[in-house]
């Protein structure tokens, strides 16, 4: 199979049939063998009924239905699991991503040798609120700096193309869909490119991703991913280092407090008990905290960071 198209959706009943028709027209015109995997992320409208009807009429249409809303990352994770195409394309279901971009994205993967190609909505429609545009610009700038992927302008663009090996070797969980290029890079897929894509105006409903919470959650997830990718398999390197440093500084400080007292005693000068010095308790606290951090790093090396239940979601039905 040439292409698998994974479409996560939530309450997009008005757009699904039109999106399928558009995709089918592009696929047939280019002679691609393909499948479309709609992942219904707990929609409360008639989205699943539309997917069932399309599946009954078109064998290339498949669907995954969650019992409740889990988010975009779990939807992509299950779509990636089911995908069988040599190239996997992801796009949103709101008709803002153009299926006309698919042939060129496919070429960049198969001919140009990219592992992942991310869309860049250069002609993004004006009028988006500041609560969406400002956090997006700050988020992308920070992610470029932290991830080291400097050639991407829009990490969170829903329109992306992947070599099949990429989606089978990364784990998208929580809200990590924003950082799929970073996840791919950490998995060893370093040839990551970008393609300017056409951005359509939303035709039905309203955006499901608005507000400053995207900004805050995005940074928290980025910090988590950076820490896991840097120290996830070697927590002793960070906790052990900080803990050892604190213990050594605290121990040296305790020795200095005792040495100053002894020096004052032998010189006949005024001195106070060690336990009456505030520096003694500060040093003792540093030694205790240092020991605890060291133990935390040691235990972190013994415990796997991957929870067996992290990507277990309730799938009600598959077609």
mmCIF file with all atom_site columns, N, CA and C in Angstrom, residues 42-80:
data_model
loop_
_atom_site.group_PDB
_atom_site.id
_atom_site.type_symbol
_atom_site.label_atom_id
_atom_site.label_alt_id
_atom_site.label_comp_id
_atom_site.label_asym_id
_atom_site.label_entity_id
_atom_site.label_seq_id
_atom_site.pdbx_PDB_ins_code
_atom_site.Cartn_x
_atom_site.Cartn_y
_atom_site.Cartn_z
_atom_site.occupancy
_atom_site.B_iso_or_equiv
_atom_site.pdbx_formal_charge
_atom_site.auth_seq_id
_atom_site.auth_comp_id
_atom_site.auth_asym_id
_atom_site.auth_atom_id
_atom_site.pdbx_PDB_model_num
ATOM 1   N N  . UNK A 1 42 ? -14.079 10.170 20.722 1.00 0.00 ? 42 UNK A N  1
ATOM 2   C CA . UNK A 1 42 ? -15.176 10.399 21.662 1.00 0.00 ? 42 UNK A CA 1
ATOM 3   C C  . UNK A 1 42 ? -16.150 11.471 21.233 1.00 0.00 ? 42 UNK A C  1
ATOM 4   N N  . UNK A 1 43 ? -16.403 11.614 19.942 1.00 0.00 ? 43 UNK A N  1
ATOM 5   C CA . UNK A 1 43 ? -17.330 12.645 19.464 1.00 0.00 ? 43 UNK A CA 1
ATOM 6   C C  . UNK A 1 43 ? -18.731 12.422 20.032 1.00 0.00 ? 43 UNK A C  1
ATOM 7   N N  . UNK A 1 44 ? -19.415 13.520 20.287 1.00 0.00 ? 44 UNK A N  1
ATOM 8   C CA . UNK A 1 44 ? -20.784 13.455 20.822 1.00 0.00 ? 44 UNK A CA 1
ATOM 9   C C  . UNK A 1 44 ? -21.822 13.773 19.746 1.00 0.00 ? 44 UNK A C  1
ATOM 10  N N  . UNK A 1 45 ? -21.374 14.020 18.510 1.00 0.00 ? 45 UNK A N  1
ATOM 11  C CA . UNK A 1 45 ? -22.306 14.257 17.417 1.00 0.00 ? 45 UNK A CA 1
ATOM 12  C C  . UNK A 1 45 ? -22.455 12.970 16.600 1.00 0.00 ? 45 UNK A C  1
ATOM 13  N N  . UNK A 1 46 ? -22.739 13.067 15.325 1.00 0.00 ? 46 UNK A N  1
ATOM 14  C CA . UNK A 1 46 ? -22.967 11.886 14.491 1.00 0.00 ? 46 UNK A CA 1
ATOM 15  C C  . UNK A 1 46 ? -21.738 11.522 13.651 1.00 0.00 ? 46 UNK A C  1
ATOM 16  N N  . UNK A 1 47 ? -20.567 11.879 14.118 1.00 0.00 ? 47 UNK A N  1
ATOM 17  C CA . UNK A 1 47 ? -19.351 11.598 13.351 1.00 0.00 ? 47 UNK A CA 1
ATOM 18  C C  . UNK A 1 47 ? -19.188 10.105 13.081 1.00 0.00 ? 47 UNK A C  1
ATOM 19  N N  . UNK A 1 48 ? -19.433 9.269  14.098 1.00 0.00 ? 48 UNK A N  1
ATOM 20  C CA . UNK A 1 48 ? -19.217 7.836  13.915 1.00 0.00 ? 48 UNK A CA 1
ATOM 21  C C  . UNK A 1 48 ? -20.198 7.244  12.908 1.00 0.00 ? 48 UNK A C  1
ATOM 22  N N  . UNK A 1 49 ? -21.426 7.734  12.898 1.00 0.00 ? 49 UNK A N  1
ATOM 23  C CA . UNK A 1 49 ? -22.390 7.251  11.925 1.00 0.00 ? 49 UNK A CA 1
ATOM 24  C C  . UNK A 1 49 ? -21.944 7.576  10.500 1.00 0.00 ? 49 UNK A C  1
ATOM 25  N N  . UNK A 1 50 ? -21.356 8.752  10.315 1.00 0.00 ? 50 UNK A N  1
ATOM 26  C CA . UNK A 1 50 ? -20.846 9.127  8.996  1.00 0.00 ? 50 UNK A CA 1
ATOM 27  C C  . UNK A 1 50 ? -19.705 8.197  8.596  1.00 0.00 ? 50 UNK A C  1
ATOM 28  N N  . UNK A 1 51 ? -18.807 7.889  9.535  1.00 0.00 ? 51 UNK A N  1
ATOM 29  C CA . UNK A 1 51 ? -17.679 7.001  9.252  1.00 0.00 ? 51 UNK A CA 1
ATOM 30  C C  . UNK A 1 51 ? -18.186 5.593  8.902  1.00 0.00 ? 51 UNK A C  1
ATOM 31  N N  . UNK A 1 52 ? -19.178 5.107  9.630  1.00 0.00 ? 52 UNK A N  1
ATOM 32  C CA . UNK A 1 52 ? -19.742 3.785  9.345  1.00 0.00 ? 52 UNK A CA 1
ATOM 33  C C  . UNK A 1 52 ? -20.350 3.738  7.945  1.00 0.00 ? 52 UNK A C  1
ATOM 34  N N  . UNK A 1 53 ? -21.047 4.795  7.564  1.00 0.00 ? 53 UNK A N  1
ATOM 35  C CA . UNK A 1 53 ? -21.657 4.825  6.237  1.00 0.00 ? 53 UNK A CA 1
ATOM 36  C C  . UNK A 1 53 ? -20.581 4.817  5.148  1.00 0.00 ? 53 UNK A C  1
ATOM 37  N N  . UNK A 1 54 ? -19.522 5.606  5.350  1.00 0.00 ? 54 UNK A N  1
ATOM 38  C CA . UNK A 1 54 ? -18.435 5.637  4.367  1.00 0.00 ? 54 UNK A CA 1
ATOM 39  C C  . UNK A 1 54 ? -17.735 4.285  4.278  1.00 0.00 ? 54 UNK A C  1
ATOM 40  N N  . UNK A 1 55 ? -17.559 3.630  5.422  1.00 0.00 ? 55 UNK A N  1
ATOM 41  C CA . UNK A 1 55 ? -16.919 2.315  5.432  1.00 0.00 ? 55 UNK A CA 1
ATOM 42  C C  . UNK A 1 55 ? -17.737 1.287  4.659  1.00 0.00 ? 55 UNK A C  1
ATOM 43  N N  . UNK A 1 56 ? -19.040 1.381  4.765  1.00 0.00 ? 56 UNK A N  1
ATOM 44  C CA . UNK A 1 56 ? -19.904 0.420  4.066  1.00 0.00 ? 56 UNK A CA 1
ATOM 45  C C  . UNK A 1 56 ? -19.880 0.638  2.551  1.00 0.00 ? 56 UNK A C  1
ATOM 46  N N  . UNK A 1 57 ? -19.558 1.872  2.117  1.00 0.00 ? 57 UNK A N  1
ATOM 47  C CA . UNK A 1 57 ? -19.549 2.187  0.692  1.00 0.00 ? 57 UNK A CA 1
ATOM 48  C C  . UNK A 1 57 ? -18.163 2.121  0.065  1.00 0.00 ? 57 UNK A C  1
ATOM 49  N N  . UNK A 1 58 ? -17.141 2.384  0.872  1.00 0.00 ? 58 UNK A N  1
ATOM 50  C CA . UNK A 1 58 ? -15.772 2.464  0.340  1.00 0.00 ? 58 UNK A CA 1
ATOM 51  C C  . UNK A 1 58 ? -14.851 1.593  1.186  1.00 0.00 ? 58 UNK A C  1
ATOM 52  N N  . UNK A 1 59 ? -14.273 0.540  0.630  1.00 0.00 ? 59 UNK A N  1
ATOM 53  C CA . UNK A 1 59 ? -13.435 -0.389 1.411  1.00 0.00 ? 59 UNK A CA 1
ATOM 54  C C  . UNK A 1 59 ? -12.157 0.244  1.939  1.00 0.00 ? 59 UNK A C  1
ATOM 55  N N  . UNK A 1 60 ? -11.740 1.363  1.352  1.00 0.00 ? 60 UNK A N  1
ATOM 56  C CA . UNK A 1 60 ? -10.501 1.997  1.819  1.00 0.00 ? 60 UNK A CA 1
ATOM 57  C C  . UNK A 1 60 ? -10.697 2.789  3.117  1.00 0.00 ? 60 UNK A C  1
ATOM 58  N N  . UNK A 1 61 ? -11.936 2.953  3.537  1.00 0.00 ? 61 UNK A N  1
ATOM 59  C CA . UNK A 1 61 ? -12.221 3.734  4.744  1.00 0.00 ? 61 UNK A CA 1
ATOM 60  C C  . UNK A 1 61 ? -12.296 2.818  5.956  1.00 0.00 ? 61 UNK A C  1
ATOM 61  N N  . UNK A 1 62 ? -11.530 3.153  6.989  1.00 0.00 ? 62 UNK A N  1
ATOM 62  C CA . UNK A 1 62 ? -11.557 2.420  8.252  1.00 0.00 ? 62 UNK A CA 1
ATOM 63  C C  . UNK A 1 62 ? -11.806 3.406  9.386  1.00 0.00 ? 62 UNK A C  1
ATOM 64  N N  . UNK A 1 63 ? -12.218 2.880  10.519 1.00 0.00 ? 63 UNK A N  1
ATOM 65  C CA . UNK A 1 63 ? -12.510 3.768  11.643 1.00 0.00 ? 63 UNK A CA 1
ATOM 66  C C  . UNK A 1 63 ? -12.130 3.167  12.982 1.00 0.00 ? 63 UNK A C  1
ATOM 67  N N  . UNK A 1 64 ? -11.754 4.021  13.899 1.00 0.00 ? 64 UNK A N  1
ATOM 68  C CA . UNK A 1 64 ? -11.504 3.641  15.287 1.00 0.00 ? 64 UNK A CA 1
ATOM 69  C C  . UNK A 1 64 ? -12.340 4.579  16.153 1.00 0.00 ? 64 UNK A C  1
ATOM 70  N N  . UNK A 1 65 ? -13.092 4.004  17.064 1.00 0.00 ? 65 UNK A N  1
ATOM 71  C CA . UNK A 1 65 ? -13.979 4.809  17.911 1.00 0.00 ? 65 UNK A CA 1
ATOM 72  C C  . UNK A 1 65 ? -13.577 4.676  19.373 1.00 0.00 ? 65 UNK A C  1
ATOM 73  N N  . UNK A 1 66 ? -13.221 5.792  20.012 1.00 0.00 ? 66 UNK A N  1
ATOM 74  C CA . UNK A 1 66 ? -12.947 5.807  21.446 1.00 0.00 ? 66 UNK A CA 1
ATOM 75  C C  . UNK A 1 66 ? -14.246 5.967  22.212 1.00 0.00 ? 66 UNK A C  1
ATOM 76  N N  . UNK A 1 67 ? -14.281 5.363  23.392 1.00 0.00 ? 67 UNK A N  1
ATOM 77  C CA . UNK A 1 67 ? -15.484 5.481  24.225 1.00 0.00 ? 67 UNK A CA 1
ATOM 78  C C  . UNK A 1 67 ? -15.669 6.898  24.761 1.00 0.00 ? 67 UNK A C  1
ATOM 79  N N  . UNK A 1 68 ? -14.560 7.601  24.941 1.00 0.00 ? 68 UNK A N  1
ATOM 80  C CA . UNK A 1 68 ? -14.641 8.978  25.406 1.00 0.00 ? 68 UNK A CA 1
ATOM 81  C C  . UNK A 1 68 ? -13.504 9.768  24.779 1.00 0.00 ? 68 UNK A C  1
ATOM 82  N N  . UNK A 1 69 ? -13.495 11.059 25.030 1.00 0.00 ? 69 UNK A N  1
ATOM 83  C CA . UNK A 1 69 ? -12.474 11.924 24.470 1.00 0.00 ? 69 UNK A CA 1
ATOM 84  C C  . UNK A 1 69 ? -11.164 11.790 25.244 1.00 0.00 ? 69 UNK A C  1
ATOM 85  N N  . UNK A 1 70 ? -10.102 11.334 24.546 1.00 0.00 ? 70 UNK A N  1
ATOM 86  C CA . UNK A 1 70 ? -8.787  11.194 25.162 1.00 0.00 ? 70 UNK A CA 1
ATOM 87  C C  . UNK A 1 70 ? -7.816  12.271 24.697 1.00 0.00 ? 70 UNK A C  1
ATOM 88  N N  . UNK A 1 71 ? -7.993  12.780 23.500 1.00 0.00 ? 71 UNK A N  1
ATOM 89  C CA . UNK A 1 71 ? -7.070  13.769 22.974 1.00 0.00 ? 71 UNK A CA 1
ATOM 90  C C  . UNK A 1 71 ? -6.452  13.324 21.664 1.00 0.00 ? 71 UNK A C  1
ATOM 91  N N  . UNK A 1 72 ? -5.741  14.247 21.039 1.00 0.00 ? 72 UNK A N  1
ATOM 92  C CA . UNK A 1 72 ? -5.193  14.008 19.707 1.00 0.00 ? 72 UNK A CA 1
ATOM 93  C C  . UNK A 1 72 ? -4.063  12.987 19.718 1.00 0.00 ? 72 UNK A C  1
ATOM 94  N N  . UNK A 1 73 ? -3.225  13.014 20.738 1.00 0.00 ? 73 UNK A N  1
ATOM 95  C CA . UNK A 1 73 ? -2.092  12.084 20.777 1.00 0.00 ? 73 UNK A CA 1
ATOM 96  C C  . UNK A 1 73 ? -2.541  10.627 20.829 1.00 0.00 ? 73 UNK A C  1
ATOM 97  N N  . UNK A 1 74 ? -3.462  10.252 21.729 1.00 0.00 ? 74 UNK A N  1
ATOM 98  C CA . UNK A 1 74 ? -3.947  8.869  21.705 1.00 0.00 ? 74 UNK A CA 1
ATOM 99  C C  . UNK A 1 74 ? -4.584  8.482  20.378 1.00 0.00 ? 74 UNK A C  1
ATOM 100 N N  . UNK A 1 75 ? -5.283  9.431  19.757 1.00 0.00 ? 75 UNK A N  1
ATOM 101 C CA . UNK A 1 75 ? -5.896  9.138  18.453 1.00 0.00 ? 75 UNK A CA 1
ATOM 102 C C  . UNK A 1 75 ? -4.827  8.836  17.412 1.00 0.00 ? 75 UNK A C  1
ATOM 103 N N  . UNK A 1 76 ? -3.773  9.629  17.390 1.00 0.00 ? 76 UNK A N  1
ATOM 104 C CA . UNK A 1 76 ? -2.686  9.377  16.449 1.00 0.00 ? 76 UNK A CA 1
ATOM 105 C C  . UNK A 1 76 ? -1.975  8.061  16.757 1.00 0.00 ? 76 UNK A C  1
ATOM 106 N N  . UNK A 1 77 ? -1.785  7.779  18.034 1.00 0.00 ? 77 UNK A N  1
ATOM 107 C CA . UNK A 1 77 ? -1.109  6.547  18.437 1.00 0.00 ? 77 UNK A CA 1
ATOM 108 C C  . UNK A 1 77 ? -1.826  5.318  17.881 1.00 0.00 ? 77 UNK A C  1
ATOM 109 N N  . UNK A 1 78 ? -3.145  5.265  18.022 1.00 0.00 ? 78 UNK A N  1
ATOM 110 C CA . UNK A 1 78 ? -3.906  4.117  17.521 1.00 0.00 ? 78 UNK A CA 1
ATOM 111 C C  . UNK A 1 78 ? -3.969  4.118  15.995 1.00 0.00 ? 78 UNK A C  1
ATOM 112 N N  . UNK A 1 79 ? -4.046  5.300  15.401 1.00 0.00 ? 79 UNK A N  1
ATOM 113 C CA . UNK A 1 79 ? -4.019  5.362  13.942 1.00 0.00 ? 79 UNK A CA 1
ATOM 114 C C  . UNK A 1 79 ? -2.695  4.861  13.386 1.00 0.00 ? 79 UNK A C  1
ATOM 115 N N  . UNK A 1 80 ? -1.594  5.232  14.034 1.00 0.00 ? 80 UNK A N  1
ATOM 116 C CA . UNK A 1 80 ? -0.271  4.769  13.605 1.00 0.00 ? 80 UNK A CA 1
ATOM 117 C C  . UNK A 1 80 ? -0.157  3.255  13.754 1.00 0.00 ? 80 UNK A C  1
#
